CSV table of C-alpha atoms in Angstrom, one decimal:
chain,number,residue,atom,x,y,z
A,1,MET,CA,-28.1,57.6,-44.7
A,2,GLN,CA,-27.9,58.3,-40.9
A,3,PRO,CA,-25.8,60.9,-39.4
A,4,ASP,CA,-24.2,58.3,-37.0
A,5,GLN,CA,-22.8,56.7,-40.3
A,6,VAL,CA,-21.1,60.1,-41.2
A,7,CYS,CA,-19.9,60.5,-37.7
A,8,LYS,CA,-17.9,57.0,-37.6
A,9,LEU,CA,-16.3,57.9,-40.8
A,10,VAL,CA,-15.1,61.3,-39.5
A,11,TRP,CA,-14.0,60.0,-36.1
A,12,ASP,CA,-12.4,57.1,-37.7
A,13,TYR,CA,-10.5,59.7,-39.9
A,14,PHE,CA,-9.7,61.8,-37.3
A,15,ASN,CA,-7.8,59.2,-35.1
A,16,LYS,CA,-5.9,58.5,-38.0
A,17,LEU,CA,-4.9,61.9,-38.1
A,18,SER,CA,-4.0,61.9,-34.5
A,19,ALA,CA,-1.8,58.6,-35.0
A,20,ASN,CA,0.1,60.1,-37.7
A,21,ALA,CA,0.5,63.6,-38.5
A,22,LYS,CA,2.6,63.4,-41.6
A,23,ASP,CA,1.6,65.5,-44.5
A,24,ALA,CA,1.7,62.8,-46.8
A,25,MET,CA,0.0,60.6,-44.7
A,26,GLU,CA,-2.7,63.3,-44.1
A,27,GLN,CA,-3.0,63.8,-47.8
A,28,GLN,CA,-3.5,59.9,-48.5
A,29,GLN,CA,-6.0,59.6,-45.7
A,30,LYS,CA,-7.9,62.5,-47.1
A,31,SER,CA,-8.3,61.0,-50.5
A,32,GLU,CA,-9.4,57.6,-48.7
A,33,PHE,CA,-12.0,59.6,-46.4
A,34,ASN,CA,-13.4,61.5,-49.4
A,35,GLN,CA,-13.7,58.0,-51.4
A,36,GLN,CA,-15.5,56.3,-48.3
A,37,LEU,CA,-18.0,59.4,-48.2
A,38,ASN,CA,-18.8,58.7,-51.8
A,39,THR,CA,-19.2,55.0,-51.4
A,40,LEU,CA,-21.3,55.7,-48.4
A,41,PHE,CA,-23.8,57.6,-50.8
A,42,GLN,CA,-23.9,55.0,-53.3
A,43,ASP,CA,-24.6,52.3,-50.9
A,44,LYS,CA,-27.3,54.4,-48.9
A,45,CYS,CA,-28.7,56.6,-51.6
A,46,GLY,CA,-28.8,53.9,-54.6
A,47,GLU,CA,-28.6,55.5,-58.2
A,48,ALA,CA,-27.7,59.0,-58.8
A,49,SER,CA,-30.4,61.8,-59.2
A,50,THR,CA,-30.9,65.4,-59.0
A,51,GLN,CA,-31.9,65.1,-55.3
A,52,THR,CA,-28.9,62.7,-54.5
A,53,ASP,CA,-26.4,65.0,-56.4
A,54,ASP,CA,-28.0,68.0,-54.5
A,55,LEU,CA,-27.6,66.2,-51.1
A,56,LYS,CA,-24.2,65.1,-51.8
A,57,LYS,CA,-23.0,68.7,-52.5
A,58,LYS,CA,-24.0,69.5,-49.3
A,59,VAL,CA,-23.1,66.7,-46.9
A,60,VAL,CA,-19.3,65.9,-48.5
A,61,PRO,CA,-17.7,69.6,-47.8
A,62,PHE,CA,-19.5,69.7,-44.7
A,63,ALA,CA,-17.9,66.1,-43.3
A,64,MET,CA,-14.4,67.0,-45.1
A,65,GLU,CA,-14.2,69.9,-43.0
A,66,LEU,CA,-14.9,68.3,-39.8
A,67,PRO,CA,-11.8,66.3,-38.9
A,68,CYS,CA,-9.4,69.3,-39.4
A,69,CYS,CA,-12.2,71.3,-36.7
A,70,LEU,CA,-11.7,68.3,-34.5
A,71,VAL,CA,-7.9,68.9,-34.9
A,72,ARG,CA,-7.9,72.2,-34.1
A,73,ASP,CA,-10.2,71.8,-31.2
A,74,SER,CA,-8.5,69.0,-29.6
A,75,GLU,CA,-5.8,70.6,-28.0
A,76,LYS,CA,-7.6,73.6,-27.1
A,77,LEU,CA,-10.4,71.2,-25.3
A,78,LYS,CA,-7.7,69.0,-23.7
A,79,GLU,CA,-6.1,72.0,-22.1
A,80,GLN,CA,-9.4,73.3,-20.8
A,81,ILE,CA,-10.5,70.0,-19.1
A,82,ARG,CA,-7.0,69.5,-17.7
A,83,ARG,CA,-7.7,73.0,-15.9
A,84,GLU,CA,-11.4,72.6,-15.0
A,85,LEU,CA,-10.7,69.1,-13.5
A,86,GLU,CA,-7.9,70.8,-11.4
A,87,GLU,CA,-10.3,73.5,-10.1
A,88,LEU,CA,-13.1,70.8,-9.7
A,89,ARG,CA,-10.4,68.6,-7.4
A,90,GLN,CA,-9.2,71.9,-5.3
A,91,GLN,CA,-13.1,72.7,-4.6
A,92,LEU,CA,-13.7,69.0,-3.5
A,93,GLN,CA,-10.4,68.7,-1.4
A,94,PRO,CA,-11.7,69.6,2.0
A,95,ASN,CA,-14.4,67.1,1.6
A,96,GLN,CA,-12.3,64.5,0.2
A,97,GLU,CA,-13.2,61.5,2.2
A,98,GLN,CA,-17.1,62.5,2.1
A,99,VAL,CA,-16.8,62.8,-1.6
A,100,CYS,CA,-15.1,59.4,-1.9
A,101,GLN,CA,-18.1,58.0,0.5
A,102,LYS,CA,-20.2,59.1,-2.0
A,103,MET,CA,-18.9,57.8,-5.1
A,104,ASN,CA,-18.6,54.2,-3.5
A,105,GLU,CA,-22.3,54.2,-2.4
A,106,ASN,CA,-23.3,55.4,-6.0
A,107,VAL,CA,-21.0,52.6,-7.2
A,108,GLN,CA,-22.7,50.0,-5.4
A,109,THR,CA,-26.1,51.2,-6.2
A,110,LEU,CA,-25.4,51.3,-9.9
A,111,LYS,CA,-24.2,47.7,-9.7
A,112,GLN,CA,-27.1,46.7,-7.8
A,113,CYS,CA,-29.2,48.5,-10.3
A,114,LEU,CA,-27.5,47.0,-13.4
A,115,GLY,CA,-27.8,43.5,-11.6
A,116,SER,CA,-31.4,43.4,-11.7
A,117,HIS,CA,-31.7,44.7,-15.2
A,118,ALA,CA,-29.2,42.0,-16.4
A,119,ASN,CA,-31.2,39.3,-14.8
A,120,GLU,CA,-34.3,40.6,-16.4
A,121,LEU,CA,-32.6,40.8,-19.9
A,122,GLN,CA,-31.4,37.2,-19.6
A,123,ASN,CA,-34.8,36.1,-18.4
A,124,SER,CA,-36.6,37.6,-21.7
A,125,LEU,CA,-33.9,36.4,-23.7
A,126,ASN,CA,-34.4,33.0,-22.3
A,127,GLU,CA,-38.1,32.8,-22.8
A,128,ASN,CA,-38.0,34.6,-26.2
A,129,ALA,CA,-35.6,32.3,-27.6
A,130,GLU,CA,-37.6,29.1,-26.1
A,131,HIS,CA,-40.7,30.7,-27.6
A,132,LEU,CA,-39.0,31.1,-31.1
A,133,ARG,CA,-37.8,27.3,-30.7
A,134,GLN,CA,-41.3,26.4,-29.8
A,135,GLN,CA,-43.2,28.1,-32.8
A,136,LEU,CA,-40.5,27.0,-35.3
A,137,CYS,CA,-39.6,23.4,-34.2
A,138,GLY,CA,-43.4,22.9,-33.4
A,139,GLN,CA,-44.2,23.9,-37.2
A,140,LEU,CA,-41.4,21.2,-38.4
A,141,GLU,CA,-43.0,18.4,-36.2
A,142,SER,CA,-46.3,19.4,-37.3
A,143,ALA,CA,-45.7,18.8,-40.8
A,144,MET,CA,-43.7,15.5,-39.8
A,145,LYS,CA,-47.1,14.3,-38.3
A,146,ASP,CA,-48.8,15.2,-41.2
A,147,ASN,CA,-47.2,12.4,-43.1
A,148,ILE,CA,-47.4,14.3,-46.4
A,149,ASN,CA,-48.2,12.1,-49.3
A,150,CYS,CA,-48.4,14.7,-52.0
A,151,VAL,CA,-44.6,15.4,-51.2
A,152,GLN,CA,-43.4,17.7,-53.8
A,153,ALA,CA,-46.6,20.0,-54.2
A,154,ALA,CA,-46.8,20.6,-50.2
A,155,LEU,CA,-43.1,21.2,-50.0
A,156,ALA,CA,-42.7,24.6,-51.6
A,157,PRO,CA,-46.0,26.4,-49.9
A,158,PHE,CA,-44.4,25.1,-46.5
A,159,ALA,CA,-40.7,26.5,-47.1
A,160,CYS,CA,-42.3,29.9,-48.0
A,161,ASP,CA,-44.5,29.8,-44.9
A,162,PHE,CA,-41.6,28.5,-42.7
A,163,LYS,CA,-39.5,31.5,-43.9
A,164,ASP,CA,-42.3,34.1,-43.1
A,165,LYS,CA,-42.8,32.7,-39.6
A,166,VAL,CA,-38.6,32.9,-39.3
A,167,HIS,CA,-39.0,36.6,-40.2
A,168,GLN,CA,-42.1,37.3,-38.0
A,169,HIS,CA,-41.0,35.6,-34.8
A,170,VAL,CA,-37.2,37.0,-35.1
A,171,ASP,CA,-38.6,40.5,-35.4
A,172,LYS,CA,-41.3,40.0,-32.5
A,173,MET,CA,-38.3,38.8,-30.5
A,174,LYS,CA,-36.1,41.9,-31.4
A,175,CYS,CA,-39.0,44.1,-30.5
A,176,GLN,CA,-39.4,42.6,-27.2
A,177,LEU,CA,-35.5,42.5,-26.2
A,178,THR,CA,-34.6,46.3,-27.5
A,179,PRO,CA,-36.9,48.1,-25.1
A,180,TYR,CA,-34.6,47.0,-22.2
A,181,ALA,CA,-32.0,48.9,-23.6
A,182,ASP,CA,-34.3,52.2,-23.6
A,183,GLN,CA,-35.1,51.4,-20.2
A,184,LEU,CA,-31.7,51.1,-18.8
A,185,GLN,CA,-30.8,54.5,-20.5
A,186,GLU,CA,-33.6,56.0,-18.3
A,187,LYS,CA,-32.2,54.5,-15.0
A,188,ILE,CA,-28.7,55.5,-16.1
A,189,ASP,CA,-30.4,59.2,-16.7
A,190,GLN,CA,-31.5,59.1,-13.3
A,191,HIS,CA,-28.7,57.8,-12.0
A,192,ILE,CA,-26.7,60.6,-13.3
A,193,ALA,CA,-29.4,63.0,-12.3
A,194,GLU,CA,-28.9,61.8,-8.2
A,195,LEU,CA,-25.1,61.6,-8.5
A,196,GLN,CA,-25.1,65.5,-9.6
A,197,LYS,CA,-27.6,65.9,-6.8
A,198,THR,CA,-25.1,64.4,-4.3
A,199,LEU,CA,-22.0,65.9,-5.3
A,200,CYS,CA,-23.4,69.3,-5.7
A,201,PRO,CA,-23.0,70.6,-2.0
A,202,PHE,CA,-19.3,69.6,-2.3
A,203,ALA,CA,-18.5,71.7,-5.5
A,204,LYS,CA,-20.3,75.1,-5.0
A,205,GLY,CA,-17.4,76.9,-6.7
A,206,ALA,CA,-17.2,74.7,-9.4
A,207,GLN,CA,-20.5,73.7,-10.7
A,208,GLU,CA,-19.9,74.1,-14.3
A,209,GLN,CA,-16.7,71.7,-14.2
A,210,LEU,CA,-18.8,69.3,-12.1
A,211,ASN,CA,-21.3,69.4,-15.1
A,212,ARG,CA,-18.9,69.1,-17.3
A,213,GLN,CA,-17.6,65.9,-15.9
A,214,LEU,CA,-21.1,64.4,-15.7
A,215,GLU,CA,-21.8,65.5,-19.2
A,216,CYS,CA,-18.9,63.3,-20.2
A,217,LEU,CA,-20.0,60.2,-18.1
A,218,ALA,CA,-23.5,60.5,-19.4
A,219,PHE,CA,-21.8,60.5,-23.2
A,220,GLN,CA,-19.5,57.4,-22.2
A,221,MET,CA,-22.6,55.5,-20.7
A,222,LYS,CA,-25.1,56.3,-23.3
A,223,LYS,CA,-22.2,54.9,-25.9
A,224,ASN,CA,-22.4,51.6,-24.2
A,225,VAL,CA,-26.4,51.7,-24.0
A,226,ASP,CA,-26.1,52.0,-27.8
A,227,GLN,CA,-23.6,49.2,-28.2
A,228,LEU,CA,-26.0,47.0,-26.2
A,229,ARG,CA,-28.9,48.2,-28.6
A,230,ASN,CA,-27.0,47.3,-31.7
A,231,LYS,CA,-25.5,43.9,-30.3
A,232,ILE,CA,-29.3,42.8,-29.6
A,233,SER,CA,-30.5,44.0,-33.1
A,234,ASP,CA,-27.1,42.7,-35.0
A,235,ASN,CA,-27.5,39.1,-33.0
A,236,ALA,CA,-31.3,38.9,-33.8
A,237,GLU,CA,-30.5,39.6,-37.7
A,238,ASP,CA,-27.9,37.3,-37.8
A,239,LEU,CA,-30.3,34.8,-36.3
A,240,LYS,CA,-32.6,35.8,-38.9
A,241,GLN,CA,-29.9,35.5,-42.0
A,242,LYS,CA,-28.9,31.8,-40.4
A,243,LEU,CA,-32.6,30.6,-40.2
A,244,SER,CA,-33.7,31.5,-43.3
A,245,PRO,CA,-31.5,29.6,-45.8
A,246,CYS,CA,-33.1,26.5,-44.2
A,247,ALA,CA,-36.1,27.1,-45.6
A,248,GLU,CA,-34.4,28.2,-49.1
A,249,GLU,CA,-32.7,24.6,-48.9
A,250,MET,CA,-36.1,22.9,-48.1
A,251,ARG,CA,-37.7,24.4,-51.0
A,252,GLY,CA,-34.7,23.3,-53.3
A,253,ARG,CA,-34.9,19.6,-52.0
A,254,GLN,CA,-36.9,17.0,-54.2
A,255,PRO,CA,-37.8,13.9,-51.8
A,256,ARG,CA,-39.0,10.8,-53.4
A,257,ASN,CA,-41.4,9.9,-50.5
A,258,PRO,CA,-42.6,11.0,-47.2
A,259,GLU,CA,-39.8,9.1,-45.4
A,260,GLU,CA,-37.2,11.2,-47.3
A,261,MET,CA,-39.4,14.0,-46.5
A,262,HIS,CA,-39.2,13.2,-42.7
A,263,GLN,CA,-35.8,13.0,-42.5
A,264,SER,CA,-35.3,16.3,-44.2
A,265,LEU,CA,-37.8,18.0,-41.9
A,266,THR,CA,-36.1,16.4,-39.1
A,267,LYS,CA,-32.5,17.6,-40.2
A,268,MET,CA,-34.0,21.2,-40.6
A,269,ASN,CA,-35.4,20.8,-37.0
A,270,VAL,CA,-31.9,20.2,-35.7
A,271,ASN,CA,-30.5,23.0,-37.5
A,272,VAL,CA,-32.9,25.3,-36.0
A,273,ASP,CA,-32.4,24.3,-32.7
A,274,ARG,CA,-28.5,24.5,-33.2
A,275,GLN,CA,-29.0,28.2,-34.3
A,276,ILE,CA,-31.1,29.4,-31.6
A,277,ASP,CA,-28.7,27.8,-29.0
A,278,GLU,CA,-26.2,29.7,-30.6
A,279,PHE,CA,-28.0,33.0,-30.5
A,280,ARG,CA,-28.7,32.2,-26.9
A,281,ARG,CA,-24.9,32.0,-26.2
A,282,ASN,CA,-23.9,34.7,-28.2
A,283,MET,CA,-26.3,37.2,-26.1
A,284,LYS,CA,-25.6,35.8,-22.7
A,285,PRO,CA,-22.6,37.7,-22.3
A,286,CYS,CA,-23.9,40.9,-23.7
A,287,GLY,CA,-25.4,42.2,-20.2
A,288,GLU,CA,-22.7,41.3,-18.2
A,289,SER,CA,-19.9,43.1,-20.4
A,290,PHE,CA,-22.3,46.0,-20.6
A,291,ASN,CA,-22.7,46.1,-16.8
A,292,LYS,CA,-18.8,46.1,-16.4
A,293,ALA,CA,-18.2,48.9,-19.1
A,294,LEU,CA,-20.7,51.1,-16.8
A,295,VAL,CA,-19.4,50.5,-13.5
A,296,HIS,CA,-15.8,51.4,-15.1
A,297,ASN,CA,-16.9,54.9,-16.3
A,298,LEU,CA,-18.1,55.4,-13.1
A,299,GLU,CA,-15.1,54.2,-11.3
A,300,GLU,CA,-13.0,56.2,-13.5
A,301,LEU,CA,-15.1,59.4,-12.7
A,302,LYS,CA,-14.4,58.5,-8.7
A,303,GLN,CA,-10.6,58.5,-9.5
A,304,LYS,CA,-10.7,61.5,-11.4
A,305,LEU,CA,-12.3,63.5,-8.5
A,306,GLY,CA,-9.8,62.0,-6.2
A,307,PRO,CA,-5.6,63.1,-5.9
A,308,PRO,CA,-4.2,63.8,-9.0
A,309,ARG,CA,-2.9,60.9,-11.5
A,310,SER,CA,0.5,61.0,-13.7
A,311,CYS,CA,-2.2,59.9,-16.4
A,312,GLY,CA,-2.8,61.7,-19.4
A,313,VAL,CA,-6.2,63.7,-19.8
A,314,THR,CA,-8.6,61.6,-21.9
A,315,ASP,CA,-12.0,63.4,-21.4
A,316,HIS,CA,-11.8,65.8,-24.4
A,317,LEU,CA,-11.8,62.8,-26.7
A,318,SER,CA,-15.1,62.0,-25.1
A,319,LEU,CA,-16.8,65.6,-25.4
A,320,LEU,CA,-15.1,66.2,-28.6
A,321,GLU,CA,-16.8,63.1,-30.0
A,322,LYS,CA,-20.0,64.4,-28.3
A,323,ASP,CA,-19.5,67.6,-29.9
A,324,LEU,CA,-19.3,65.9,-33.2
A,325,ARG,CA,-22.3,64.0,-32.8
A,326,ASP,CA,-24.3,67.3,-31.9
A,327,LYS,CA,-22.6,68.8,-35.0
A,328,VAL,CA,-23.8,66.5,-37.8
A,329,ASN,CA,-27.0,65.6,-36.1
A,330,ASN,CA,-27.9,69.4,-36.3
A,331,PHE,CA,-26.9,69.5,-39.8
A,332,PHE,CA,-28.8,66.6,-41.0
A,333,ASN,CA,-32.0,68.1,-39.4
A,334,SER,CA,-31.5,71.2,-41.2
A,335,LEU,CA,-31.2,69.4,-44.3
A,336,LYS,CA,-34.2,67.5,-43.5
A,337,GLU,CA,-36.2,70.7,-42.6
A,338,SER,CA,-35.2,72.3,-45.8
A,339,GLN,CA,-36.3,69.2,-48.0
A,340,GLU,CA,-39.8,69.0,-46.1
A,341,GLU,CA,-40.1,73.1,-46.8
A,342,MET,CA,-39.3,72.0,-50.4
A,343,ILE,CA,-42.1,69.5,-50.8
A,344,CYS,CA,-44.6,71.5,-48.7
A,345,TYR,CA,-43.8,74.6,-50.9
A,346,PRO,CA,-42.3,74.0,-54.2
A,347,LYS,CA,-40.7,76.3,-56.5
A,348,SER,CA,-43.6,77.7,-59.1
């Protein structure tokens, strides 16, 4: 059971409360929220046990209190952010043109950085997808060339070996693509640090307020990196799930002669080729969408630091969600530490 799963349930429930605060709806959603928590426990922790029940008694009450805390803190934080942003604008106003110029330069630098990383990700994606195709299709073509005579005896072990190869090569591809998200996170951290260094001289009397805005920017960008990382993982797992049945289907076939065996392997080869192409098409827009999202985050900050606009302040929601994630992560860490202590120092 992961902290992020609890955070998502709490945050979704909080958004429902914000959209409809009627008492009856609140009570109904509270019941649904409790049920969702219990379902999450059942899915992730399996059958009931003393340890699971003890964990449930700690996590559920903690999680049930969080939405009320979010509702209580939301308006307070919204007003605080509005006030801080106004103070920051006043501090930056005498140098508004220079600040705008620096922000424009920062946006262009980010675009260049993201562009090169997007190209690297796409090249790596193409190389890994092609390598996967060569490995799997090569195995099928090799089996066709062998002209297997003892068809039925050879089919079952071949199908089993092919399924193992699918899992092995897809997992390897996922491991090679995932580090790009980690590298992007490092670049983003460096970029925000440079942005802070650039803007600090213009915000001498409002350093705290500037740091708060940059903290909000960093959280939004990190969420985008996490989404990219999840898309890579989800698409790779989806490819694995689509390729694995090919082996199961092959195991279930009963070709009467080598010619039928050859036809089955040819069909399987075409299917593998199609699934890998689909994976590549699904992944292609991910890098571009990710880049647009990050540039949009930075453009929003640029607009906020400029003249006031007639739109509502929403920064408090990002900071509220960040605070929620910190609370849940700290809570789960404390649970983990207490469990480790119980293992190391069991009660006599």
